[in-house]
Coordinates of C-alpha atoms and ligand atoms in Angstrom, one line a residue:
M217 CA 0.0 0.0 0.0
Q218 CA 1.1 3.5 -0.9
E219 CA 1.7 5.7 2.2
Q220 CA -0.7 8.6 2.6
W221 CA -0.6 11.6 4.9
W222 CA -3.7 10.4 6.8
H223 CA -2.4 6.9 7.6
G224 CA -2.1 6.5 11.4
K225 CA -4.5 9.3 12.2
V226 CA -7.4 9.4 14.6
A227 CA -10.6 11.2 13.9
Y228 CA -13.5 12.6 16.0
Q229 CA -17.0 13.4 15.0
I230 CA -18.9 16.4 16.2
Y231 CA -22.7 16.7 16.0
P232 CA -22.7 20.5 16.1
K233 CA -26.2 21.1 17.4
S234 CA -25.3 19.1 20.5
F235 CA -21.6 19.8 21.2
K236 CA -21.4 23.3 22.8
D237 CA -23.7 26.3 22.7
S238 CA -21.8 29.6 22.9
N239 CA -24.6 32.1 22.8
N240 CA -27.1 30.3 25.0
D241 CA -30.0 29.8 22.6
G242 CA -30.1 26.0 23.3
I243 CA -28.3 25.0 20.1
G244 CA -24.7 24.1 19.7
D245 CA -22.7 26.3 17.3
I246 CA -19.3 27.0 15.7
Q247 CA -18.0 29.3 18.4
G248 CA -18.9 26.5 20.8
I249 CA -16.7 24.2 18.9
I250 CA -13.9 26.8 18.8
S251 CA -14.1 27.1 22.6
K252 CA -13.5 23.3 22.9
L253 CA -10.6 23.0 20.5
D254 CA -8.1 22.7 23.3
Y255 CA -10.2 19.9 24.7
L256 CA -10.1 18.1 21.4
K257 CA -6.4 18.6 21.1
S258 CA -6.0 17.1 24.6
L259 CA -7.4 13.9 23.2
D260 CA -4.8 14.1 20.4
I261 CA -7.2 13.7 17.6
D262 CA -6.0 14.7 14.1
L263 CA -9.2 14.9 12.0
L264 CA -12.5 16.5 13.0
W265 CA -15.6 15.6 11.1
I266 CA -18.4 18.1 11.7
S267 CA -22.0 16.9 10.8
P268 CA -23.7 19.4 8.4
I269 CA -23.5 23.1 9.3
Y270 CA -24.9 24.5 6.0
V271 CA -28.1 26.5 5.6
S272 CA -30.9 24.1 6.2
P273 CA -34.6 23.8 7.2
F274 CA -33.5 20.9 9.4
K275 CA -36.1 18.4 8.4
D276 CA -33.3 15.8 8.7
Q277 CA -31.1 17.8 11.0
G278 CA -29.0 19.6 8.4
Y279 CA -28.8 16.6 6.1
D280 CA -31.2 18.6 3.9
I281 CA -29.1 21.4 2.6
A282 CA -30.6 24.5 1.1
D283 CA -27.3 26.3 0.4
Y284 CA -24.0 24.4 0.1
Q285 CA -21.9 27.5 0.3
N286 CA -23.2 29.2 3.4
I287 CA -23.3 28.5 7.1
D288 CA -26.7 28.2 8.8
P289 CA -27.2 31.2 11.1
I290 CA -28.0 28.9 14.0
F291 CA -24.4 27.8 13.9
G292 CA -22.9 31.2 13.2
S293 CA -21.3 32.7 10.1
M294 CA -18.7 32.0 7.4
T295 CA -16.4 34.2 9.5
D296 CA -16.9 31.9 12.4
F297 CA -16.2 28.9 10.2
E298 CA -13.0 30.4 8.9
E299 CA -11.9 31.2 12.5
L300 CA -12.5 27.5 13.3
L301 CA -10.5 26.4 10.3
T302 CA -7.6 28.6 11.2
K303 CA -7.5 27.7 14.9
A304 CA -7.9 24.0 14.2
K305 CA -5.1 24.2 11.7
A306 CA -2.9 25.9 14.2
L307 CA -3.5 22.8 16.5
D308 CA -2.8 20.5 13.6
I309 CA -6.4 19.4 13.4
G310 CA -7.9 19.0 9.9
I311 CA -11.6 19.9 9.4
I312 CA -13.7 17.3 7.5
M313 CA -17.0 18.7 6.2
D314 CA -20.1 16.6 5.7
L315 CA -20.9 16.3 2.0
V316 CA -24.5 15.5 1.4
I317 CA -24.9 15.2 -2.4
N318 CA -27.3 12.4 -3.0
H319 CA -30.0 14.9 -2.3
C320 CA -30.5 18.5 -1.3
S321 CA -33.3 20.3 0.5
N322 CA -36.6 21.1 -1.2
E323 CA -35.7 24.7 -0.2
H324 CA -32.6 24.7 -2.3
I325 CA -32.9 27.3 -5.1
W326 CA -32.4 24.4 -7.7
F327 CA -35.5 22.6 -6.5
K328 CA -37.5 25.8 -6.2
R329 CA -36.6 26.8 -9.8
A330 CA -37.4 23.2 -10.9
L331 CA -40.9 23.4 -9.4
A332 CA -41.5 26.8 -10.8
D333 CA -40.6 25.7 -14.3
L334 CA -40.4 22.0 -15.1
N335 CA -38.6 22.8 -18.3
S336 CA -35.8 24.7 -16.6
Q337 CA -32.2 23.6 -16.5
E338 CA -32.7 23.0 -12.7
A339 CA -35.5 20.6 -13.3
S340 CA -33.1 18.3 -15.0
Y341 CA -31.1 18.2 -11.7
F342 CA -33.9 16.1 -10.2
Y343 CA -35.9 13.0 -11.0
F344 CA -39.4 13.9 -12.2
K345 CA -41.5 10.9 -13.4
Q346 CA -45.1 10.2 -14.4
G347 CA -47.1 8.0 -12.2
K348 CA -48.2 4.5 -13.3
D349 CA -51.8 3.3 -13.2
G350 CA -52.8 6.1 -10.8
K351 CA -49.9 5.2 -8.5
E352 CA -46.3 6.2 -7.9
P353 CA -43.8 5.4 -10.7
D354 CA -42.4 2.5 -8.7
N355 CA -42.9 0.7 -5.4
L356 CA -39.7 1.6 -3.5
R357 CA -39.9 2.6 0.1
S358 CA -38.0 5.6 1.4
Y359 CA -35.5 5.1 4.2
F360 CA -37.8 7.0 6.5
G361 CA -41.0 5.2 5.5
G362 CA -43.6 5.7 2.8
S363 CA -43.0 5.9 -1.0
V364 CA -39.8 7.4 -2.4
W365 CA -42.1 9.4 -4.7
E366 CA -43.9 12.6 -3.8
K367 CA -46.5 14.2 -6.0
V368 CA -45.5 17.5 -7.6
P369 CA -48.0 20.2 -6.5
N370 CA -50.5 21.3 -9.1
Q371 CA -49.6 18.5 -11.5
D372 CA -51.9 15.7 -12.5
N373 CA -49.6 12.7 -12.4
L374 CA -46.1 13.9 -11.8
Y375 CA -43.8 12.8 -9.0
Y376 CA -40.3 13.6 -7.8
L377 CA -37.9 11.1 -6.2
H378 CA -36.7 11.3 -2.6
Y379 CA -34.9 8.3 -1.0
F380 CA -35.1 10.1 2.4
T381 CA -37.8 12.6 3.6
K382 CA -40.0 14.2 1.0
E383 CA -38.1 17.4 1.8
Q384 CA -34.9 15.8 0.5
P385 CA -35.3 15.5 -3.3
D386 CA -32.7 13.2 -4.9
L387 CA -30.2 14.9 -7.2
N388 CA -29.8 13.5 -10.7
W389 CA -26.2 12.4 -11.0
F390 CA -26.8 11.4 -14.6
N391 CA -26.9 15.1 -15.4
E392 CA -23.4 16.4 -16.2
D393 CA -24.2 20.0 -15.5
L394 CA -25.4 19.1 -12.0
R395 CA -22.3 17.0 -11.4
N396 CA -20.0 19.8 -12.4
K397 CA -21.9 22.2 -10.1
L398 CA -21.3 19.8 -7.2
F399 CA -17.6 19.4 -8.0
E400 CA -17.2 23.2 -8.2
M401 CA -18.8 23.5 -4.8
M402 CA -16.4 20.8 -3.4
N403 CA -13.4 22.6 -4.8
W404 CA -14.6 25.9 -3.3
W405 CA -14.5 24.3 0.1
L406 CA -11.2 22.6 -0.5
D407 CA -9.7 25.9 -1.6
K408 CA -10.7 27.3 1.8
G409 CA -8.3 24.7 3.3
I410 CA -10.5 22.0 4.7
A411 CA -8.8 18.6 4.9
G412 CA -11.6 16.7 3.2
F413 CA -15.1 15.4 3.2
R414 CA -17.2 12.7 4.9
V415 CA -19.4 11.7 2.0
D416 CA -23.0 11.0 2.9
A417 CA -25.3 8.3 1.5
I418 CA -23.0 8.0 -1.5
M419 CA -24.1 4.6 -2.8
N420 CA -27.5 6.0 -3.4
I421 CA -26.4 8.4 -6.2
Y422 CA -26.7 5.6 -8.9
K423 CA -30.3 5.0 -10.0
D424 CA -31.7 2.4 -12.3
L425 CA -33.3 4.7 -14.7
T426 CA -36.0 2.2 -15.7
F427 CA -37.6 2.8 -12.3
S428 CA -39.2 -0.6 -12.3
G429 CA -39.2 -1.2 -8.6
L430 CA -38.6 -4.5 -6.8
S431 CA -40.8 -7.3 -5.5
P432 CA -42.5 -6.2 -2.3
D433 CA -40.7 -7.1 0.9
D434 CA -43.6 -6.3 3.3
I435 CA -47.4 -6.0 3.4
D436 CA -47.3 -2.4 2.2
G437 CA -46.4 -3.7 -1.2
R438 CA -43.2 -1.8 -1.2
A439 CA -39.5 -2.7 -1.2
N440 CA -36.7 -0.9 0.6
A441 CA -34.9 1.7 -1.6
S442 CA -31.7 0.4 0.1
S443 CA -32.3 -3.0 -1.7
M444 CA -32.2 -1.2 -5.0
T445 CA -29.0 0.6 -4.0
K446 CA -27.5 -2.7 -3.0
L447 CA -28.5 -4.3 -6.3
H448 CA -26.5 -1.7 -8.2
A449 CA -23.7 -1.2 -5.7
D450 CA -21.1 -2.0 -8.4
K451 CA -22.2 0.9 -10.7
V452 CA -21.4 4.1 -8.8
G453 CA -17.8 3.9 -9.8
T454 CA -17.9 6.1 -12.9
F455 CA -19.4 9.0 -10.9
L456 CA -16.9 8.5 -8.0
H457 CA -14.0 8.3 -10.3
E458 CA -15.0 11.6 -11.9
M459 CA -15.4 13.2 -8.5
N460 CA -11.9 12.2 -7.6
T461 CA -10.4 13.4 -10.8
K462 CA -12.2 16.7 -10.8
T463 CA -11.9 17.4 -7.0
L464 CA -10.5 15.3 -4.3
N465 CA -7.3 14.1 -6.0
K466 CA -6.3 17.6 -7.0
Y467 CA -6.1 18.5 -3.3
N468 CA -4.8 15.2 -1.9
A469 CA -7.9 15.5 0.3
F470 CA -9.0 12.9 2.9
S471 CA -12.4 11.4 2.0
I472 CA -14.4 9.0 4.0
G473 CA -17.4 7.4 2.5
E474 CA -20.7 6.4 4.1
A475 CA -20.8 3.5 1.7
F476 CA -23.2 0.7 2.4
D477 CA -23.1 -2.7 0.8
V478 CA -19.9 -2.3 -1.1
R479 CA -19.2 -5.7 -2.6
P480 CA -16.2 -7.4 -1.1
S481 CA -14.8 -7.9 -4.7
D482 CA -15.1 -4.1 -5.2
L483 CA -13.3 -3.0 -2.0
D484 CA -10.1 -2.4 -3.9
K485 CA -11.9 0.0 -6.2
F486 CA -13.2 1.9 -3.1
I487 CA -10.3 2.0 -0.7
G488 CA -7.3 0.5 -2.6
D489 CA -4.4 2.7 -3.6
N490 CA -6.3 4.4 -6.3
G491 CA -9.7 4.0 -4.6
Y492 CA -12.6 6.3 -4.8
F493 CA -12.2 7.1 -1.1
S494 CA -9.4 7.4 1.4
S495 CA -11.5 5.2 3.6
I496 CA -15.0 4.0 4.3
F497 CA -16.8 3.4 7.5
D498 CA -17.2 -0.1 8.7
L499 CA -21.0 -0.1 8.8
S500 CA -21.3 -3.9 8.3
F501 CA -23.6 -4.2 11.4
R502 CA -26.0 -1.6 10.0
E503 CA -26.1 -3.6 6.7
I504 CA -27.4 -6.5 8.7
L505 CA -30.0 -4.4 10.6
E506 CA -31.2 -2.6 7.5
K507 CA -32.4 -5.9 6.0
C508 CA -35.3 -5.4 8.4
N509 CA -38.0 -3.0 7.7
G510 CA -38.3 -1.4 11.1
Y511 CA -36.6 -1.0 14.4
Y512 CA -39.1 -3.5 15.9
Q513 CA -37.8 -6.2 13.6
M514 CA -34.2 -5.7 14.2
P515 CA -32.2 -8.5 15.9
S516 CA -30.0 -7.8 19.0
L517 CA -26.6 -8.5 17.6
G518 CA -24.9 -8.2 20.9
I519 CA -21.1 -8.3 21.5
K520 CA -20.7 -11.5 19.4
G521 CA -22.5 -9.8 16.4
F522 CA -20.3 -6.8 16.8
K523 CA -17.2 -9.0 16.9
D524 CA -18.2 -11.0 13.8
C525 CA -18.8 -7.8 11.9
I526 CA -15.6 -6.0 12.7
F527 CA -13.5 -9.2 12.2
T528 CA -15.0 -10.0 8.8
T529 CA -14.4 -6.4 7.7
Q530 CA -10.9 -6.2 9.0
Q531 CA -9.9 -9.5 7.3
R532 CA -11.4 -8.3 4.0
V533 CA -9.5 -5.1 3.9
N534 CA -6.2 -6.2 5.4
D535 CA -4.4 -6.2 2.1
I536 CA -6.4 -3.5 0.4
G537 CA -6.8 -0.4 2.5
F538 CA -8.2 1.2 5.6
V539 CA -11.7 1.2 7.0
A540 CA -12.9 3.5 9.7
P541 CA -13.9 1.5 12.8
I542 CA -16.7 3.0 14.9
I543 CA -18.9 1.9 17.8
E544 CA -21.5 4.6 17.2
N545 CA -22.2 7.9 15.4
H546 CA -25.0 10.4 15.0
D547 CA -27.2 7.7 13.4
E548 CA -26.8 5.1 16.1
P549 CA -27.6 4.6 19.7
R550 CA -24.7 4.6 22.1
G551 CA -22.3 1.7 21.6
V552 CA -21.9 1.0 25.3
S553 CA -25.7 0.4 25.6
Y554 CA -26.1 -1.2 22.2
W555 CA -23.3 -3.7 22.1
L556 CA -22.5 -4.7 25.6
P557 CA -24.1 -7.2 28.0
Y558 CA -26.2 -5.3 30.5
Q559 CA -23.7 -5.8 33.3
W560 CA -21.0 -3.9 31.3
Q561 CA -23.0 -1.0 30.2
N562 CA -20.9 1.2 32.5
E563 CA -17.5 2.7 32.9
Q564 CA -15.7 -0.6 32.9
G565 CA -17.4 -1.8 29.7
A566 CA -16.9 1.6 28.0
K567 CA -13.2 1.4 28.6
A568 CA -12.9 -2.1 27.3
L569 CA -15.0 -1.3 24.2
G570 CA -13.0 1.8 23.6
T571 CA -9.8 -0.3 23.7
V572 CA -11.2 -2.5 20.9
N573 CA -12.3 0.5 18.9
V574 CA -9.4 2.8 19.1
L575 CA -6.7 0.1 18.6
L576 CA -8.2 -1.5 15.5
R577 CA -6.5 -1.2 12.2
G578 CA -7.8 1.7 10.2
I579 CA -8.8 5.3 11.0
P580 CA -10.9 5.1 14.1
F581 CA -13.7 7.7 14.4
I582 CA -14.6 8.6 18.0
Y583 CA -18.1 10.1 18.3
Q584 CA -18.6 13.0 20.7
G585 CA -19.2 11.7 24.2
Q586 CA -17.9 8.2 23.4
E587 CA -14.7 9.2 25.2
L588 CA -16.8 9.7 28.4
G589 CA -18.4 6.3 28.0
M590 CA -21.8 7.8 27.4
T591 CA -24.7 5.4 27.5
N592 CA -28.2 5.8 26.2
T593 CA -30.6 8.0 28.1
R594 CA -34.3 7.5 28.6
F595 CA -36.9 9.2 26.4
N596 CA -40.2 9.0 28.3
S597 CA -42.6 9.8 25.5
I598 CA -42.7 10.0 21.7
Y599 CA -42.8 13.8 22.1
E600 CA -39.3 13.8 23.7
F601 CA -37.9 12.4 20.5
D602 CA -36.9 14.8 17.7
D603 CA -35.6 12.6 14.9
V604 CA -37.9 12.4 11.9
N605 CA -36.9 8.7 11.7
A606 CA -37.9 8.1 15.3
K607 CA -41.4 9.3 14.5
S608 CA -41.7 7.1 11.5
E609 CA -40.4 4.1 13.4
Y610 CA -42.8 4.8 16.2
Q611 CA -45.6 4.8 13.6
K612 CA -44.3 1.5 12.2
C613 CA -44.6 -0.1 15.7
I614 CA -48.1 1.2 16.2
D615 CA -49.1 -0.1 12.7
A616 CA -47.7 -3.5 13.7
N617 CA -49.9 -3.5 16.8
I618 CA -47.1 -3.0 19.2
G619 CA -48.3 -1.2 22.3
E620 CA -47.2 2.3 23.1
Q621 CA -44.9 1.3 26.0
E622 CA -43.1 -1.4 24.0
A623 CA -42.8 1.0 21.1
L624 CA -41.1 3.5 23.3
D625 CA -38.7 0.8 24.6
I626 CA -37.8 -0.1 21.1
L627 CA -37.2 3.5 20.2
N628 CA -35.1 4.0 23.3
K629 CA -32.9 1.1 22.3
Q630 CA -32.5 2.0 18.6
S631 CA -33.1 5.7 18.1
R632 CA -30.6 8.1 16.5
D633 CA -31.6 10.7 19.1
Q634 CA -29.7 8.7 21.7
A635 CA -26.5 10.0 20.2
R636 CA -27.9 13.5 19.7
V637 CA -28.4 14.6 23.3
P638 CA -26.1 17.4 24.5
M639 CA -22.5 16.8 25.3
P640 CA -22.2 17.0 29.2
W641 CA -19.4 19.3 30.0
D642 CA -20.0 19.7 33.8
D643 CA -22.6 19.2 36.5
S644 CA -24.3 22.6 36.2
L645 CA -27.8 22.9 34.8
F646 CA -28.0 21.4 31.3
G647 CA -24.6 19.9 31.8
G648 CA -22.8 23.1 30.9
F649 CA -23.8 22.6 27.3
S650 CA -25.9 25.8 27.4
K651 CA -27.6 28.1 29.9
H652 CA -30.8 27.8 27.9
I653 CA -33.0 24.7 27.7
P654 CA -31.4 22.6 25.0
W655 CA -33.2 21.7 21.7
I656 CA -33.2 18.0 22.9
K657 CA -33.2 16.6 26.4
V658 CA -30.0 16.3 28.4
H659 CA -28.6 12.9 29.5
H660 CA -30.2 11.8 32.8
D661 CA -26.8 11.2 34.4
Y662 CA -25.0 14.4 33.4
Q663 CA -24.3 15.3 37.0
N664 CA -22.0 12.2 37.3
L665 CA -21.1 11.7 33.7
N666 CA -19.4 14.8 32.4
V667 CA -16.1 16.1 31.2
K668 CA -15.2 18.2 34.3
K669 CA -15.6 15.3 36.6
Q670 CA -13.6 13.0 34.4
E671 CA -10.9 15.5 33.9
A672 CA -10.4 15.5 37.6
N673 CA -10.1 11.7 37.8
L674 CA -7.0 10.1 36.4
N675 CA -8.8 6.8 36.1
S676 CA -11.8 8.1 34.2
T677 CA -12.9 6.8 30.8
L678 CA -11.9 10.2 29.3
N679 CA -8.3 9.9 30.6
Y680 CA -8.2 6.2 29.5
Y681 CA -9.2 7.2 26.0
R682 CA -6.4 9.7 26.0
R683 CA -4.0 7.0 26.9
L684 CA -5.4 4.7 24.2
I685 CA -4.9 7.4 21.5
K686 CA -1.5 8.3 22.7
L687 CA -0.4 4.7 22.7
R688 CA -1.7 4.2 19.2
K689 CA 0.1 7.2 17.9
S690 CA 3.3 6.6 19.9
K691 CA 6.7 6.1 18.2
K692 CA 6.6 2.5 19.5
F693 CA 3.4 1.6 17.7
I694 CA 2.8 4.0 14.8
D695 CA 4.4 1.8 12.2
I696 CA 2.2 -1.0 13.2
Y697 CA -0.8 1.2 12.6
K698 CA 0.6 2.5 9.2
Y699 CA 1.8 -0.8 7.8
G700 CA 0.5 -3.6 10.0
K701 CA -2.0 -6.3 9.4
F702 CA -5.0 -7.4 11.6
E703 CA -5.3 -11.0 12.8
A704 CA -8.0 -12.5 15.0
I705 CA -6.9 -14.3 18.1
N706 CA -9.0 -17.3 18.7
I707 CA -10.3 -17.5 22.2
D708 CA -13.3 -19.8 22.5
N709 CA -15.7 -17.4 24.2
D710 CA -18.4 -15.3 22.3
N711 CA -18.0 -12.5 24.9
V712 CA -14.3 -12.0 24.3
I713 CA -12.8 -9.9 21.5
A714 CA -9.2 -10.5 20.9
Y715 CA -7.0 -9.5 18.0
S716 CA -3.5 -8.5 17.0
I717 CA -2.0 -6.0 14.6
A718 CA 1.5 -6.8 13.5
Y719 CA 4.2 -5.3 11.3
Q720 CA 7.4 -7.2 10.7
N721 CA 8.3 -8.7 14.0
K722 CA 6.4 -6.1 16.1
A723 CA 2.9 -6.6 17.3
I724 CA 0.2 -5.2 19.5
Y725 CA -2.4 -7.5 21.1
V726 CA -5.9 -6.5 22.4
I727 CA -7.9 -8.8 24.6
A728 CA -11.3 -7.5 25.8
N729 CA -13.3 -9.6 28.1
F730 CA -17.0 -8.8 28.2
D731 CA -17.9 -12.1 29.8
A732 CA -19.2 -12.4 33.4
K733 CA -16.1 -14.4 34.4
D734 CA -12.4 -13.5 34.6
L735 CA -10.2 -14.7 31.8
V736 CA -6.8 -16.4 31.8
Y737 CA -4.7 -16.3 28.7
E738 CA -1.3 -17.9 28.2
A739 CA 1.3 -15.9 26.1
N740 CA 4.8 -14.6 26.4
L741 CA 4.0 -10.9 26.2
K742 CA 4.4 -7.6 28.0
L743 CA 1.5 -5.6 29.4
E744 CA 1.3 -2.2 27.8
L745 CA -2.0 -0.9 29.1
S746 CA -4.9 -2.2 31.0
S747 CA -8.4 -0.8 31.6
N748 CA -8.5 -2.4 35.1
S749 CA -5.5 -2.1 37.5
Q750 CA -6.1 -5.7 38.8
N751 CA -5.2 -7.2 35.4
C752 CA -1.7 -8.6 35.5
I753 CA 0.9 -11.0 34.1
Q754 CA 2.5 -13.7 36.1
D755 CA 5.1 -15.6 34.2
K756 CA 3.3 -16.3 31.0
T757 CA -0.2 -16.2 32.4
I758 CA -2.3 -13.1 31.7
Y759 CA -5.2 -12.4 34.1
I760 CA -8.0 -10.4 32.6
K761 CA -10.9 -9.4 34.9
A762 CA -14.4 -9.7 33.7
G763 CA -15.5 -6.4 32.0
S764 CA -12.0 -5.2 31.2
A765 CA -9.3 -5.1 28.5
V766 CA -5.6 -5.5 28.2
V767 CA -3.2 -4.3 25.6
L768 CA -0.1 -6.4 25.2
T769 CA 3.0 -6.3 23.1
N770 CA 6.1 -8.3 22.1
I771 CA 8.2 -5.1 21.8
Ligands
GLC169 C1 -26.8 9.6 6.2 C2 -26.7 10.5 7.4 C3 -28.0 10.5 8.1 C4 -29.0 11.2 7.2 C5 -29.0 10.4 5.8 C6 -29.7 11.3 4.8 O1 -27.1 8.3 6.5 O2 -25.7 10.0 8.3 O3 -28.0 11.3 9.3 O4 -30.3 11.1 7.7 O5 -27.8 10.2 5.3 O6 -28.9 12.4 4.4
CA170 CA1 -26.1 28.6 19.9

C-alpha cells in the first residue's frame, strides 16, 4: 500500500447542534466548537468531522441542505467557520466537512426553480416521473418510510424522487451539469483549506433509470430503496472516479465514504491505492440491521455480532486499505448500551469497548461523548424524540400493533436521538452545554457523567481514551498502525474480543473480556495498558478481569 498523509491518524465526530452552545440559545454552534478545540487537542485527535452546518430547514437535522456554500445562522457565520478552520489548523487538526450530495433540501434554489418551471435547467437536476396506473412510478420505500415518490404540487400525475424525507429530493447524478456544479462546490470548500469530506449516503447516487421497482418485501407492497441501491452497488464507480479526478485528488484530500453494501470484490476500487475514497466506515452491522423494515424487527446482535462484523471487515480489507472503525455515530444509539451485555453498560465496559475500537487497524472515528463512556438516556414519551426517523419508526410499531410502552422501549434502544443529546461538560444545569433549555433533552446522568468530573479523575474513561490514542500514535506503535495487518486471536468465548495488529516482528495485542467471568490467557507478552488495574501477568499467564481489556505487546 502506498503511504498517505492520513495513515495512522485518529478522527473525532462532532454533532454540532449538541456539542457546545456559545450564545445560549439552546443549540450548539461553531463558536462553541472553537471554545473546545483545546479539549479536542488534549485527546490528540487529528481529524474533525463536523456533521452538516450548512443552511438548512433541518427536516433531517441539516442533512437537507438549502445552500451548500453558506453556514446556517443557528451555527454562526462563514467568518466563524474560517476562524474555526484557522484555529484548528494551528493545532494540527484537519476539518472534514459533511458532504450531502445524494439529495438537497426542497428549499434549495435548484428545487424551487425546478418546481417553478419543469422545463428549466434546474428541473433536470432532479428526477421527475409520471405515475403509473394512478400510482407512484415504482414501489420503492423511502429510508424514513412511505413511498420514495412525492406528488408535484399542481400537477396531475407527476412525481419527484426522494430516498429520504420528502423534503430531501434526490439529485440526478446522470446530469453532467449538476455533477459539475457539485464538483465546483467541493473545490470551493477545498480551496478554503478543509482537509476533506465525509461523503453522505453516496451509494444512493446511482439510480436504475427504468424505475421498475422490486418485488415487495412487506405487506405495504413496497421494497426498501436500500435494496435497489445494493443491487446496483457496483455501478457508482464512474461517478466517483470523476469526482476524484475533478476534485479530491487535486487537493490530496481525505475522503471518508458512508458507503453501504460495497461488494467485497469491489473493496479495492473503493479503498485501494487508487480507490474512490481514502477510507469508508465499517457499517457492516448496519447492513445486517437494514435488512429489516423497522426497528421493531431488528435483531439484537450483541457483542458477538459486533465482533463478527468487525473481524470480517478487518480481514477483508487487510491487504487492500483502511476502513474506519466505529462503535457509534449520530445515526446510532450509544455503543456501550447497544453492544455490551447489561452488566458492562458502565464505565468498565466503556473502557474495554474503547480499547477494541481505538486500537483496531484503520482510521478510528470517535463520536462526541464516546470518550466519556456515554450510555443511552431515557426518552419518556414520543414527544421527547426529535428525529424524523424516530417518529416514522414509532408509527411502524403502532401499525404493527405494538403497544405504546413497548414501542417506546424499542425507540429508546434504537433511536438516533440517543447519540444526539447534548455533550455533558460539567454538572451545572443542562450539563454546561448551554444556559438555555437545549433543543433536545439532556442525558439523565449528566451530574455524574461529564467532562469536568472525568478531567479530575486520572482513572476516568476520558483519561483512559487519552492513553489509548497516545499509545496508538506513539513512536513505538505508529508503524504497526501504518503498515501492520490485523489478525483475529481465537479465544473460545463469544464474549471475548481478541486480535493483534502486526508489522514485521512487532505486534500489539488487544484482549477485551465482556464475559461475566475473569479470563486467563497464556502468552509470552508484556503488558502495555490495562483498563483495570487488577489485570496482571505472572510468568506467561495473563489475568483479565471480567469487563476489562488489556493491551499487550512483544516489543
Ligand atoms: C446519512 C446520514 C443521516 C441522514 C441520511 C440522509 O445516513 O448520516 O443522518 O439522515 O444520510 O442524508
Ligand atoms: Ca447557539
